[in-house]
Amino acid sequence: MPSNFRFPPRFLWGAATSAYQIEGSPLADGAGPSIWHRFVRTPGLVKDGDTGDVACDHYQRMAADVALMKSLGLTAYRFSIAWARVMPEGRGRVNEGGLGFYERLVDTLLENGIEPMATLYHWDLPAALDDRGGWLNPDVADWFADYASVMYRRLDDRVKLWATLNEPWVVTDGGYLHGALAPGHRNRFEAPIASHQLLRSHGKAVQAYRAHGKHQVGLVVNIEPKYPATNAPEDLAATRRADAYMNRQYLDPVFLGHYPDEMHEIFGEAWPEWPAEDFDLIKQPIDFLGINWYTRNVVRHDAQQWPLQAVPVRQPLSTYTETGWEVYPQGLTDTLTWARDRYGPIPQYVTENGAAFFDPPVAQGGRVRDPLRVDYFQKHLKAVHAAIGQGVDVRGYFAWSLMDNLEWSLGYSKRFGIVHVNFATLERTPKDSARYYAQVIASHGGVLDEAL
Ligand code: BGC
């Protein structure tokens, strides 16, 4: 039967993870500590004192995990490389022990017909670099490009899709403005500096790719579309500020060569003037844009809310996930078309999409019923398809996440996996959502026609 949901023939069906959230064994084989290794050891910062010391033990179970991916039919896998495994001090000496893990991972993926997408930075800065100022030190761009070059030289013969940074907005907002994520600073003067040095680092890593790589390099951002609660001028202005801060702060410099005007309004005297030549570096052409998408915000003005003077408004008729995020699939279509309309016809990947919901304990017979997550994936895959139908060049989709993992400062309390992990035994059990996604993949989207 012909399907209404045809995806492009070479569309990648993936799942995503990140190093610190799943690997465990953070100091194995000569690795250095990262800022997350430190952060989880600072009392009170992570729920229940959870750490990534064991996590999903993926570092030791990698081969079995790739076999699991294969059994689901995944054609792509997005993972991140822990900088401090490869360069324990963040610069200089390369640690073959740590690098070897990623070589084995990539080889195992390829042997199983799974396309690797490697992210160079998913929030785990080497602690030794934080001691030198981390993302606040302008030298970080050279440190990052050196590390990136090591990885390109070693793996570009096998990895064809590279992402520089994962979600620079979260690194800055969580790490330097509100302190909820490593390195845990709360400083409005630091946040703009961290953003800018992240963007310079991205630019230098793209330049380095042109020298050492032959395939594709891109940037991964999280986009949360902002919709005004009313048409009152102050709500429209609040919506623009929220959108500039979260969505355009990173993409405008990369594609257009300047920050959104609203940044001055938001940060006031804390927003510096940057040298014009920085934007030449930041505006390197990239080969693809990765969009991580979870939710939207309906926004209204609220003078008490610093720095945006904007606050999200809860939608009484909507479903919310366990992390309090509204389920709003139309927003994913809106985002993919918005990115194409604003920044041009660049190839896009949905590099993360998923939801934390309460999961029942694994039932007899090894089944985990997660109907809300199945429904979430069905609706969002349809939303991706709708964007493709509107001419957006979407080349792949990565479910977040392959398996339950350390949800940063929320510890193991929130489960995003399509595969359930029992954190006492480390046993993996595909949830109904994984089974559903496997059917989507096997039918190349055809099963999306069928009611759940
Ligand atoms: C991050 C992931 C995180 C997920 C769910 C994204 O912001 O890239 O590391 O687990 O969202 O919060």
PDB file of N, CA and C and ligand atoms in Angstrom, residues 18 21 122-123 166-167 170 292 294 325 352 400 405 407-408 416, ligand 1:
ATOM      1  N   SER A  18      25.237  11.112  24.587  1.00  0.00           N
ATOM      2  CA  SER A  18      26.475  11.883  24.766  1.00  0.00           C
ATOM      3  C   SER A  18      27.377  11.153  25.748  1.00  0.00           C
ATOM      4  N   GLN A  21      26.934  11.233  29.660  1.00  0.00           N
ATOM      5  CA  GLN A  21      25.636  10.723  30.087  1.00  0.00           C
ATOM      6  C   GLN A  21      25.540   9.197  30.059  1.00  0.00           C
ATOM      7  N   HIS A 122      30.087  17.892  23.872  1.00  0.00           N
ATOM      8  CA  HIS A 122      28.760  17.809  24.496  1.00  0.00           C
ATOM      9  C   HIS A 122      28.945  18.043  26.002  1.00  0.00           C
ATOM     10  N   TRP A 123      29.472  19.233  26.328  1.00  0.00           N
ATOM     11  CA  TRP A 123      29.418  19.818  27.675  1.00  0.00           C
ATOM     12  C   TRP A 123      30.480  19.352  28.670  1.00  0.00           C
ATOM     13  N   ASN A 166      27.601  20.895  20.779  1.00  0.00           N
ATOM     14  CA  ASN A 166      26.202  20.602  21.066  1.00  0.00           C
ATOM     15  C   ASN A 166      25.614  21.715  21.926  1.00  0.00           C
ATOM     16  N   GLU A 167      24.648  22.430  21.382  1.00  0.00           N
ATOM     17  CA  GLU A 167      23.833  23.381  22.140  1.00  0.00           C
ATOM     18  C   GLU A 167      24.640  24.423  22.911  1.00  0.00           C
ATOM     19  N   VAL A 170      22.840  26.113  25.856  1.00  0.00           N
ATOM     20  CA  VAL A 170      22.739  25.445  27.154  1.00  0.00           C
ATOM     21  C   VAL A 170      24.066  25.559  27.905  1.00  0.00           C
ATOM     22  N   ASN A 292      18.321  20.321  17.651  1.00  0.00           N
ATOM     23  CA  ASN A 292      17.756  19.530  18.745  1.00  0.00           C
ATOM     24  C   ASN A 292      16.436  20.173  19.114  1.00  0.00           C
ATOM     25  N   TYR A 294      12.737  19.868  21.351  1.00  0.00           N
ATOM     26  CA  TYR A 294      11.947  19.218  22.393  1.00  0.00           C
ATOM     27  C   TYR A 294      10.569  19.840  22.586  1.00  0.00           C
ATOM     28  N   TRP A 325       7.859  19.982  29.889  1.00  0.00           N
ATOM     29  CA  TRP A 325       7.909  20.568  28.557  1.00  0.00           C
ATOM     30  C   TRP A 325       6.622  20.242  27.807  1.00  0.00           C
ATOM     31  N   GLU A 352      18.399  15.746  17.789  1.00  0.00           N
ATOM     32  CA  GLU A 352      17.806  15.191  19.012  1.00  0.00           C
ATOM     33  C   GLU A 352      16.323  15.512  18.998  1.00  0.00           C
ATOM     34  N   TRP A 400      16.293  11.139  20.797  1.00  0.00           N
ATOM     35  CA  TRP A 400      16.976  11.279  22.078  1.00  0.00           C
ATOM     36  C   TRP A 400      16.132  10.567  23.120  1.00  0.00           C
ATOM     37  N   ASN A 405      19.607   7.612  30.646  1.00  0.00           N
ATOM     38  CA  ASN A 405      20.980   7.984  31.016  1.00  0.00           C
ATOM     39  C   ASN A 405      20.978   9.090  32.054  1.00  0.00           C
ATOM     40  N   GLU A 407      20.596  12.408  33.280  1.00  0.00           N
ATOM     41  CA  GLU A 407      20.002  13.647  32.773  1.00  0.00           C
ATOM     42  C   GLU A 407      20.625  14.833  33.539  1.00  0.00           C
ATOM     43  N   TRP A 408      21.947  14.934  33.427  1.00  0.00           N
ATOM     44  CA  TRP A 408      22.703  16.063  33.978  1.00  0.00           C
ATOM     45  C   TRP A 408      22.344  16.317  35.440  1.00  0.00           C
ATOM     46  N   PHE A 416      14.748   9.429  29.310  1.00  0.00           N
ATOM     47  CA  PHE A 416      14.496   9.833  27.920  1.00  0.00           C
ATOM     48  C   PHE A 416      14.711   8.676  26.944  1.00  0.00           C
TER      49      PHE A 416
HETATM   50  C1  BGC B   1      20.891  17.719  25.508  1.00  0.00           C
HETATM   51  C2  BGC B   1      20.925  16.351  26.132  1.00  0.00           C
HETATM   52  C3  BGC B   1      19.841  16.249  27.196  1.00  0.00           C
HETATM   53  C4  BGC B   1      18.500  16.461  26.535  1.00  0.00           C
HETATM   54  C5  BGC B   1      17.306  16.359  27.443  1.00  0.00           C
HETATM   55  C6  BGC B   1      19.525  18.276  25.280  1.00  0.00           C
HETATM   56  O1  BGC B   1      19.488  19.598  25.726  1.00  0.00           O
HETATM   57  O2  BGC B   1      21.704  17.777  24.371  1.00  0.00           O
HETATM   58  O3  BGC B   1      22.201  16.107  26.637  1.00  0.00           O
HETATM   59  O4  BGC B   1      19.876  15.046  27.892  1.00  0.00           O
HETATM   60  O5  BGC B   1      18.458  17.724  25.929  1.00  0.00           O
HETATM   61  O6  BGC B   1      17.329  17.364  28.416  1.00  0.00           O
END
